[in-house]
Amino acid sequence: MVKLTINGKEVQVPKDTTVLVAARSAGITIPTLCYHPRLKPNGGCRLCVVEVKNIPRLVSSCTTPVSEGMEVQTETARLKEVRATIMKLLLSDHPVECINCRATDDCALHELTMFLEVHENEFTGERRKYDTRDGNPFIERNMEKCILCGRCVSVCEEVQGVGAIDFAYRGFKSKVCPPFEKDLDCEFCGQCVQVCPTGALLGKMWDRGLRLGQEKKAVDTVCTYCGTGCNITLNVQGQNITKVTASERHWNEGWLCVKGRFGYSFVTSPERLTEPLIRKGKELVEVSWEEALDYTAERLKATKEKHGEDTIAGLASARCTNEENYLFQKFMRGAVGTNNVDHCARL
Ligand code: SF4
Ligand code: SF4
Ligand code: SF4
Ligand code: FES
């Protein structure tokens, strides 16, 4: 363990902890933008700078390891001024159109601008202008709002193992994009959208949720697509799902696949089956559950009597619960009398 003081308070943390993590463990807030607890720190935004006794320059707390006897200050007037200047420089090349931005209620840049009390900006000048069109079906990429924090690049490489995007060009022209600036063509897991601290990356299907007077709710549930059972959060307004997010506090740590994150429009599809259907002639006809179950039982019984139980097979689904799949195989083995049981999880 290493002992240090932060704002005069004694803190003890394991060796190799960063100053940022040590401060947070002591309940001390240091603003961050590029840091993400599940990604390697890259020290890109400099918002987390702190003062360390006997080091003349400011150091980024997210990349600096603690050392024995270190004396750290996180809230001096100098730091406040430097952080406000960093924020102003970021905003000087950002279209500050928060009132029209779809990320406005979930934007760390916006939140920190308020936290750092940056109300005016003396820095003006040229701004990056990019075409926001990207023909991919899932992710809207507005690189004028990108602050080059690098979180999306890191998550795609470190968590997803895909490496579909990276920094291109240098200096003012630096940009995060797919190879040769083509349309994004990847797994569309949306981890990059999840970690983006601005409105640069959004789900194309997200609902703007502009319904006056309808309550907004966040409903934790489980993705129904496969047996992995990721936890998801439905962001709901009235009867509409506005977007799906995932919380870091659940076992899947906020990560999802394309289906769980973006494939939710089926919930309100008018084509969803609500009653059993039986084919009568060429037509599929709605029937009651009693009729459908009697029909199925009769057909299974007749087939078994005429051709034997091993001419029957049962296909279940990885989308069912363990309990449902257990009951299904029990039914096939116990009632029908066959071991021909399989399921559809061929991802
Ligand atoms: S959607 Fe997933 S695979 Fe595609 S760029 Fe984002 S993180 Fe990478
Ligand atoms: S797109 Fe978002 S996550 Fe990626 S570098 Fe830009 S601001 Fe950061
Ligand atoms: S479909 Fe994707 S998000 Fe849903 S449970 Fe399976 S892996 Fe998780
Ligand atoms: S949060 Fe430490 S440099 Fe960005």
CSV table of C-alpha atoms and ligand atoms in Angstrom, one decimal:
chain,number,residue,atom,x,y,z
A,1,MET,CA,0.0,0.0,0.0
A,2,VAL,CA,1.1,3.6,-0.6
A,3,LYS,CA,0.2,6.6,1.6
A,4,LEU,CA,-0.3,10.1,0.1
A,5,THR,CA,-2.3,13.2,0.9
A,6,ILE,CA,-4.9,14.7,-1.4
A,7,ASN,CA,-6.1,18.2,-0.5
A,8,GLY,CA,-4.5,17.6,2.9
A,9,LYS,CA,-6.5,14.4,3.5
A,10,GLU,CA,-4.5,11.2,4.1
A,11,VAL,CA,-5.3,8.4,1.6
A,12,GLN,CA,-4.0,4.9,1.4
A,13,VAL,CA,-4.2,2.9,-1.8
A,14,PRO,CA,-2.6,-0.1,-3.5
A,15,LYS,CA,0.7,0.5,-5.4
A,16,ASP,CA,0.2,1.3,-9.1
A,17,THR,CA,-3.1,3.1,-8.4
A,18,THR,CA,-3.4,6.4,-10.4
A,19,VAL,CA,-3.9,9.7,-8.6
A,20,LEU,CA,-7.3,10.0,-10.2
A,21,VAL,CA,-8.5,6.6,-8.8
A,22,ALA,CA,-7.0,7.4,-5.4
A,23,ALA,CA,-8.9,10.7,-5.3
A,24,ARG,CA,-12.1,9.1,-6.3
A,25,SER,CA,-11.7,6.4,-3.7
A,26,ALA,CA,-11.5,9.2,-1.1
A,27,GLY,CA,-14.7,10.9,-2.5
A,28,ILE,CA,-12.8,13.7,-4.2
A,29,THR,CA,-14.1,14.8,-7.6
A,30,ILE,CA,-11.7,15.5,-10.5
A,31,PRO,CA,-13.3,16.3,-13.8
A,32,THR,CA,-12.4,13.9,-16.7
A,33,LEU,CA,-13.4,13.6,-20.3
A,34,CYS,CA,-11.1,11.0,-22.0
A,35,TYR,CA,-10.8,8.7,-19.0
A,36,HIS,CA,-13.1,5.7,-18.8
A,37,PRO,CA,-12.7,3.2,-15.9
A,38,ARG,CA,-12.7,0.2,-18.3
A,39,LEU,CA,-10.2,1.5,-20.8
A,40,LYS,CA,-6.5,2.2,-20.7
A,41,PRO,CA,-5.9,5.9,-19.9
A,42,ASN,CA,-4.5,7.9,-22.8
A,43,GLY,CA,-4.1,11.4,-21.1
A,44,GLY,CA,-5.6,13.1,-24.1
A,45,CYS,CA,-8.0,15.8,-22.8
A,46,ARG,CA,-5.8,17.2,-19.9
A,47,LEU,CA,-9.0,18.1,-17.9
A,48,CYS,CA,-7.9,16.0,-15.0
A,49,VAL,CA,-4.7,17.9,-14.3
A,50,VAL,CA,-3.6,18.3,-10.6
A,51,GLU,CA,-0.8,19.9,-8.7
A,52,VAL,CA,1.9,17.7,-7.1
A,53,LYS,CA,4.3,19.2,-4.6
A,54,ASN,CA,7.9,19.5,-6.0
A,55,ILE,CA,6.7,18.9,-9.6
A,56,PRO,CA,6.7,22.4,-11.3
A,57,ARG,CA,4.3,21.4,-14.2
A,58,LEU,CA,0.7,20.2,-13.8
A,59,VAL,CA,0.2,16.4,-14.3
A,60,SER,CA,-2.7,14.5,-15.6
A,61,SER,CA,-4.1,12.5,-12.7
A,62,CYS,CA,-5.5,9.7,-14.9
A,63,THR,CA,-2.0,8.7,-16.1
A,64,THR,CA,0.1,9.5,-13.0
A,65,PRO,CA,0.7,6.7,-10.5
A,66,VAL,CA,0.7,7.4,-6.8
A,67,SER,CA,4.0,7.4,-4.8
A,68,GLU,CA,4.8,7.3,-1.1
A,69,GLY,CA,4.4,10.7,0.6
A,70,MET,CA,3.0,12.4,-2.5
A,71,GLU,CA,1.2,15.7,-1.8
A,72,VAL,CA,-1.6,16.4,-4.3
A,73,GLN,CA,-3.9,19.4,-4.7
A,74,THR,CA,-6.9,19.1,-6.9
A,75,GLU,CA,-8.9,22.2,-6.3
A,76,THR,CA,-6.6,25.3,-6.5
A,77,ALA,CA,-7.5,28.6,-8.3
A,78,ARG,CA,-4.8,27.8,-10.8
A,79,LEU,CA,-6.3,24.4,-11.6
A,80,LYS,CA,-9.8,25.9,-11.9
A,81,GLU,CA,-8.5,28.5,-14.4
A,82,VAL,CA,-6.5,25.9,-16.4
A,83,ARG,CA,-9.4,23.5,-16.6
A,84,ALA,CA,-11.8,26.3,-17.7
A,85,THR,CA,-9.2,27.3,-20.5
A,86,ILE,CA,-9.0,23.7,-21.7
A,87,MET,CA,-12.8,23.5,-21.8
A,88,LYS,CA,-13.0,26.8,-23.8
A,89,LEU,CA,-10.4,25.5,-26.3
A,90,LEU,CA,-12.5,22.3,-26.8
A,91,LEU,CA,-15.6,24.4,-27.2
A,92,SER,CA,-13.9,26.8,-29.6
A,93,ASP,CA,-14.1,23.9,-32.2
A,94,HIS,CA,-17.4,22.5,-31.2
A,95,PRO,CA,-20.8,23.4,-32.6
A,96,VAL,CA,-22.4,24.5,-29.4
A,97,GLU,CA,-26.0,23.7,-30.4
A,98,CYS,CA,-27.0,21.9,-27.3
A,99,ILE,CA,-30.6,23.0,-27.6
A,100,ASN,CA,-30.9,21.0,-30.8
A,101,CYS,CA,-28.5,18.2,-30.0
A,102,ARG,CA,-29.9,14.7,-29.5
A,103,ALA,CA,-27.3,14.0,-26.8
A,104,THR,CA,-28.2,17.0,-24.7
A,105,ASP,CA,-29.4,15.0,-21.7
A,106,ASP,CA,-26.5,12.6,-21.8
A,107,CYS,CA,-23.4,14.7,-22.7
A,108,ALA,CA,-20.4,14.9,-20.5
A,109,LEU,CA,-19.0,17.9,-22.4
A,110,HIS,CA,-22.2,19.8,-21.6
A,111,GLU,CA,-22.3,18.7,-18.0
A,112,LEU,CA,-18.6,19.7,-17.4
A,113,THR,CA,-19.1,23.0,-19.1
A,114,MET,CA,-21.7,23.8,-16.4
A,115,PHE,CA,-19.5,22.2,-13.6
A,116,LEU,CA,-16.5,24.4,-14.6
A,117,GLU,CA,-18.7,27.5,-15.0
A,118,VAL,CA,-17.7,28.2,-18.5
A,119,HIS,CA,-20.3,30.6,-19.7
A,120,GLU,CA,-18.4,32.7,-22.2
A,121,ASN,CA,-15.6,31.9,-24.6
A,122,GLU,CA,-13.0,34.4,-25.8
A,123,PHE,CA,-11.5,31.8,-28.2
A,124,THR,CA,-13.0,32.0,-31.7
A,125,GLY,CA,-11.7,31.0,-35.1
A,126,GLU,CA,-11.9,28.4,-37.7
A,127,ARG,CA,-14.0,25.3,-37.0
A,128,ARG,CA,-13.8,21.8,-38.6
A,129,LYS,CA,-16.6,21.3,-41.2
A,130,TYR,CA,-17.4,17.7,-42.0
A,131,ASP,CA,-20.1,15.9,-44.0
A,132,THR,CA,-22.1,14.0,-41.5
A,133,ARG,CA,-23.5,11.5,-43.9
A,134,ASP,CA,-22.5,7.9,-43.3
A,135,GLY,CA,-24.5,5.2,-45.1
A,136,ASN,CA,-24.2,2.6,-42.3
A,137,PRO,CA,-27.6,1.5,-40.9
A,138,PHE,CA,-27.0,2.0,-37.2
A,139,ILE,CA,-24.7,4.8,-36.1
A,140,GLU,CA,-24.9,8.5,-36.9
A,141,ARG,CA,-21.4,10.0,-36.9
A,142,ASN,CA,-21.1,13.8,-36.5
A,143,MET,CA,-17.4,14.4,-36.3
A,144,GLU,CA,-17.8,18.2,-35.9
A,145,LYS,CA,-18.9,17.3,-32.3
A,146,CYS,CA,-16.0,15.0,-31.8
A,147,ILE,CA,-13.5,16.2,-29.1
A,148,LEU,CA,-10.9,13.6,-30.1
A,149,CYS,CA,-10.9,12.0,-26.7
A,150,GLY,CA,-10.1,8.6,-28.2
A,151,ARG,CA,-12.6,6.6,-26.1
A,152,CYS,CA,-14.3,5.1,-29.2
A,153,VAL,CA,-11.0,4.1,-30.7
A,154,SER,CA,-9.9,2.4,-27.5
A,155,VAL,CA,-13.2,0.6,-26.8
A,156,CYS,CA,-13.4,-0.8,-30.4
A,157,GLU,CA,-9.8,-2.1,-30.1
A,158,GLU,CA,-9.5,-3.1,-26.4
A,159,VAL,CA,-13.0,-4.3,-25.7
A,160,GLN,CA,-14.5,-5.3,-29.0
A,161,GLY,CA,-11.2,-6.4,-30.6
A,162,VAL,CA,-12.4,-5.0,-34.0
A,163,GLY,CA,-10.3,-1.8,-34.6
A,164,ALA,CA,-12.8,-0.4,-37.1
A,165,ILE,CA,-11.9,3.2,-36.4
A,166,ASP,CA,-8.8,5.2,-35.6
A,167,PHE,CA,-7.3,8.6,-35.7
A,168,ALA,CA,-6.4,9.9,-39.1
A,169,TYR,CA,-4.4,13.0,-40.2
A,170,ARG,CA,-2.6,15.4,-37.8
A,171,GLY,CA,-3.1,18.7,-35.9
A,172,PHE,CA,-6.3,20.6,-36.7
A,173,LYS,CA,-7.2,18.0,-39.3
A,174,SER,CA,-7.1,15.1,-36.9
A,175,LYS,CA,-10.2,13.0,-37.2
A,176,VAL,CA,-11.6,9.7,-36.0
A,177,CYS,CA,-12.8,7.6,-38.9
A,178,PRO,CA,-13.0,4.2,-40.6
A,179,PRO,CA,-10.2,3.4,-43.1
A,180,PHE,CA,-10.0,5.7,-46.1
A,181,GLU,CA,-13.0,7.7,-44.6
A,182,LYS,CA,-15.4,5.1,-45.9
A,183,ASP,CA,-18.8,4.4,-44.3
A,184,LEU,CA,-18.5,2.5,-41.1
A,185,ASP,CA,-18.6,-1.2,-41.8
A,186,CYS,CA,-18.2,-3.1,-38.6
A,187,GLU,CA,-20.0,-5.2,-36.0
A,188,PHE,CA,-22.2,-2.3,-35.0
A,189,CYS,CA,-22.1,-3.3,-31.3
A,190,GLY,CA,-22.4,0.4,-30.4
A,191,GLN,CA,-19.8,0.3,-27.6
A,192,CYS,CA,-18.3,3.4,-29.2
A,193,VAL,CA,-21.7,5.1,-28.9
A,194,GLN,CA,-22.0,4.1,-25.3
A,195,VAL,CA,-18.6,5.6,-24.3
A,196,CYS,CA,-18.7,8.8,-26.4
A,197,PRO,CA,-18.9,11.7,-24.0
A,198,THR,CA,-20.5,14.0,-26.7
A,199,GLY,CA,-23.1,13.9,-29.4
A,200,ALA,CA,-20.6,12.8,-32.0
A,201,LEU,CA,-21.9,9.2,-32.0
A,202,LEU,CA,-25.6,8.4,-31.8
A,203,GLY,CA,-28.0,5.6,-32.7
A,204,LYS,CA,-29.7,6.4,-36.0
A,205,MET,CA,-33.0,4.9,-34.7
A,206,TRP,CA,-33.0,6.8,-31.4
A,207,ASP,CA,-36.3,8.6,-30.9
A,208,ARG,CA,-35.9,12.3,-30.0
A,209,GLY,CA,-38.5,11.8,-27.4
A,210,LEU,CA,-40.1,15.2,-27.8
A,211,ARG,CA,-43.5,14.4,-26.3
A,212,LEU,CA,-44.6,17.2,-24.0
A,213,GLY,CA,-46.1,16.0,-20.7
A,214,GLN,CA,-45.1,12.3,-21.1
A,215,GLU,CA,-42.9,11.0,-18.3
A,216,LYS,CA,-39.4,9.8,-19.0
A,217,LYS,CA,-38.4,6.5,-17.4
A,218,ALA,CA,-35.3,4.2,-17.4
A,219,VAL,CA,-36.5,0.6,-17.1
A,220,ASP,CA,-33.8,-2.0,-16.4
A,221,THR,CA,-34.6,-5.4,-18.1
A,222,VAL,CA,-32.9,-8.3,-19.8
A,223,CYS,CA,-32.2,-8.6,-23.6
A,224,THR,CA,-34.5,-11.3,-25.0
A,225,TYR,CA,-32.4,-12.0,-28.1
A,226,CYS,CA,-30.1,-14.7,-26.8
A,227,GLY,CA,-29.2,-16.9,-23.9
A,228,THR,CA,-26.3,-14.6,-22.9
A,229,GLY,CA,-28.9,-12.5,-21.1
A,230,CYS,CA,-27.3,-9.1,-21.1
A,231,ASN,CA,-28.8,-6.4,-18.8
A,232,ILE,CA,-30.2,-3.5,-20.8
A,233,THR,CA,-32.0,-0.3,-19.9
A,234,LEU,CA,-35.0,0.8,-21.9
A,235,ASN,CA,-35.2,4.6,-22.0
A,236,VAL,CA,-39.0,5.1,-22.2
A,237,GLN,CA,-41.2,8.1,-22.8
A,238,GLY,CA,-44.9,7.4,-22.6
A,239,GLN,CA,-45.3,4.1,-24.5
A,240,ASN,CA,-42.2,4.6,-26.7
A,241,ILE,CA,-38.7,3.3,-26.3
A,242,THR,CA,-36.5,6.2,-27.2
A,243,LYS,CA,-33.2,4.3,-27.0
A,244,VAL,CA,-31.6,1.3,-25.3
A,245,THR,CA,-28.5,1.8,-23.1
A,246,ALA,CA,-26.6,-0.5,-20.8
A,247,SER,CA,-25.3,0.2,-17.3
A,248,GLU,CA,-21.7,-0.4,-16.2
A,249,ARG,CA,-23.0,-1.7,-12.9
A,250,HIS,CA,-24.4,-4.9,-14.4
A,251,TRP,CA,-22.5,-8.0,-15.2
A,252,ASN,CA,-22.1,-7.2,-18.9
A,253,GLU,CA,-20.5,-3.9,-17.8
A,254,GLY,CA,-22.4,-1.8,-20.3
A,255,TRP,CA,-21.4,-3.8,-23.3
A,256,LEU,CA,-24.0,-5.2,-25.8
A,257,CYS,CA,-24.1,-6.6,-29.3
A,258,VAL,CA,-25.9,-4.9,-32.2
A,259,LYS,CA,-29.1,-6.8,-31.5
A,260,GLY,CA,-29.5,-5.8,-27.9
A,261,ARG,CA,-28.4,-2.2,-28.4
A,262,PHE,CA,-30.1,-1.3,-31.7
A,263,GLY,CA,-32.7,-4.0,-32.6
A,264,TYR,CA,-35.6,-2.9,-30.4
A,265,SER,CA,-38.1,-1.7,-33.0
A,266,PHE,CA,-39.9,-5.1,-33.0
A,267,VAL,CA,-41.4,-4.2,-29.6
A,268,THR,CA,-43.9,-1.9,-31.2
A,269,SER,CA,-44.2,-3.7,-34.6
A,270,PRO,CA,-47.7,-4.2,-35.8
A,271,GLU,CA,-46.6,-7.5,-37.3
A,272,ARG,CA,-46.0,-9.1,-33.9
A,273,LEU,CA,-47.9,-12.3,-33.3
A,274,THR,CA,-50.4,-12.0,-30.5
A,275,GLU,CA,-52.5,-15.1,-31.1
A,276,PRO,CA,-51.6,-18.7,-32.3
A,277,LEU,CA,-52.0,-19.3,-36.1
A,278,ILE,CA,-53.0,-22.6,-37.8
A,279,ARG,CA,-52.6,-23.1,-41.5
A,280,LYS,CA,-56.1,-23.9,-42.9
A,281,GLY,CA,-55.8,-24.5,-46.6
A,282,LYS,CA,-53.5,-21.8,-47.9
A,283,GLU,CA,-54.4,-19.3,-45.1
A,284,LEU,CA,-52.9,-18.9,-41.7
A,285,VAL,CA,-55.9,-18.4,-39.4
A,286,GLU,CA,-55.9,-17.0,-35.8
A,287,VAL,CA,-57.2,-19.5,-33.3
A,288,SER,CA,-57.5,-19.7,-29.5
A,289,TRP,CA,-54.7,-21.3,-27.4
A,290,GLU,CA,-57.0,-24.2,-26.6
A,291,GLU,CA,-57.6,-25.0,-30.2
A,292,ALA,CA,-53.9,-24.6,-31.1
A,293,LEU,CA,-52.7,-26.9,-28.2
A,294,ASP,CA,-55.4,-29.6,-29.0
A,295,TYR,CA,-54.4,-29.5,-32.7
A,296,THR,CA,-50.7,-29.8,-31.8
A,297,ALA,CA,-51.3,-32.7,-29.4
A,298,GLU,CA,-53.4,-34.6,-31.9
A,299,ARG,CA,-50.8,-34.3,-34.7
A,300,LEU,CA,-48.0,-35.3,-32.4
A,301,LYS,CA,-49.9,-38.3,-31.1
A,302,ALA,CA,-51.0,-39.4,-34.6
A,303,THR,CA,-47.4,-39.1,-36.0
A,304,LYS,CA,-46.0,-41.1,-33.1
A,305,GLU,CA,-48.6,-43.9,-33.5
A,306,LYS,CA,-48.1,-44.1,-37.2
A,307,HIS,CA,-44.3,-43.6,-37.6
A,308,GLY,CA,-42.7,-44.0,-34.1
A,309,GLU,CA,-41.4,-41.4,-31.6
A,310,ASP,CA,-38.0,-41.0,-33.2
A,311,THR,CA,-39.6,-39.5,-36.3
A,312,ILE,CA,-40.4,-36.4,-34.2
A,313,ALA,CA,-37.8,-33.8,-33.2
A,314,GLY,CA,-38.1,-30.7,-31.1
A,315,LEU,CA,-36.3,-27.4,-31.8
A,316,ALA,CA,-36.3,-24.9,-28.9
A,317,SER,CA,-34.6,-21.5,-28.7
A,318,ALA,CA,-31.7,-19.9,-26.9
A,319,ARG,CA,-34.0,-17.0,-26.5
A,320,CYS,CA,-36.1,-19.0,-24.0
A,321,THR,CA,-35.1,-19.1,-20.3
A,322,ASN,CA,-33.2,-22.1,-18.9
A,323,GLU,CA,-36.4,-23.2,-17.2
A,324,GLU,CA,-38.4,-23.1,-20.4
A,325,ASN,CA,-35.7,-25.1,-22.3
A,326,TYR,CA,-35.6,-27.6,-19.4
A,327,LEU,CA,-39.3,-28.1,-19.6
A,328,PHE,CA,-39.2,-28.4,-23.3
A,329,GLN,CA,-36.6,-31.2,-23.3
A,330,LYS,CA,-38.5,-32.9,-20.4
A,331,PHE,CA,-41.7,-32.8,-22.6
A,332,MET,CA,-39.8,-34.2,-25.6
A,333,ARG,CA,-38.2,-37.0,-23.6
A,334,GLY,CA,-41.0,-37.8,-21.1
A,335,ALA,CA,-44.2,-37.2,-23.1
A,336,VAL,CA,-43.1,-37.8,-26.7
A,337,GLY,CA,-40.4,-40.3,-25.9
A,338,THR,CA,-37.5,-39.0,-28.1
A,339,ASN,CA,-34.0,-37.6,-27.5
A,340,ASN,CA,-34.2,-35.6,-30.7
A,341,VAL,CA,-33.9,-32.1,-29.1
A,342,ASP,CA,-31.9,-29.2,-30.4
A,343,HIS,CA,-31.9,-25.4,-30.4
A,344,CYS,CA,-31.2,-22.5,-32.7
A,345,ALA,CA,-28.2,-20.8,-31.1
A,346,ARG,CA,-25.9,-20.8,-34.0
A,347,LEU,CA,-24.7,-17.3,-33.7
B,1,SF4,S1,-19.9,-0.2,-33.4
B,1,SF4,FE1,-18.5,-1.5,-32.3
B,1,SF4,S2,-17.3,-2.5,-33.9
B,1,SF4,FE2,-18.2,-0.7,-34.8
B,1,SF4,S3,-16.8,1.0,-34.5
B,1,SF4,FE3,-18.2,1.1,-32.8
B,1,SF4,S4,-17.1,-0.2,-31.2
B,1,SF4,FE4,-16.2,-0.6,-33.2
B,2,SF4,S1,-16.3,10.2,-31.5
B,2,SF4,FE1,-16.8,10.6,-29.3
B,2,SF4,S2,-15.6,8.9,-28.3
B,2,SF4,FE2,-14.8,9.1,-30.3
B,2,SF4,S3,-13.1,10.5,-30.1
B,2,SF4,FE3,-14.8,11.7,-30.7
B,2,SF4,S4,-15.7,12.5,-28.8
B,2,SF4,FE4,-14.3,10.8,-28.3
B,3,SF4,S1,-28.4,-10.6,-28.2
B,3,SF4,FE1,-26.5,-9.4,-27.7
B,3,SF4,S2,-27.1,-7.9,-26.2
B,3,SF4,FE2,-28.7,-9.5,-26.3
B,3,SF4,S3,-28.2,-10.9,-24.7
B,3,SF4,FE3,-27.3,-11.7,-26.6
B,3,SF4,S4,-25.2,-10.9,-26.6
B,3,SF4,FE4,-26.4,-9.7,-25.1
B,4,FES,S1,-9.2,12.5,-18.2
B,4,FES,FE1,-7.1,12.6,-17.8
B,4,FES,S2,-6.3,13.5,-19.5
B,4,FES,FE2,-8.4,13.2,-20.0
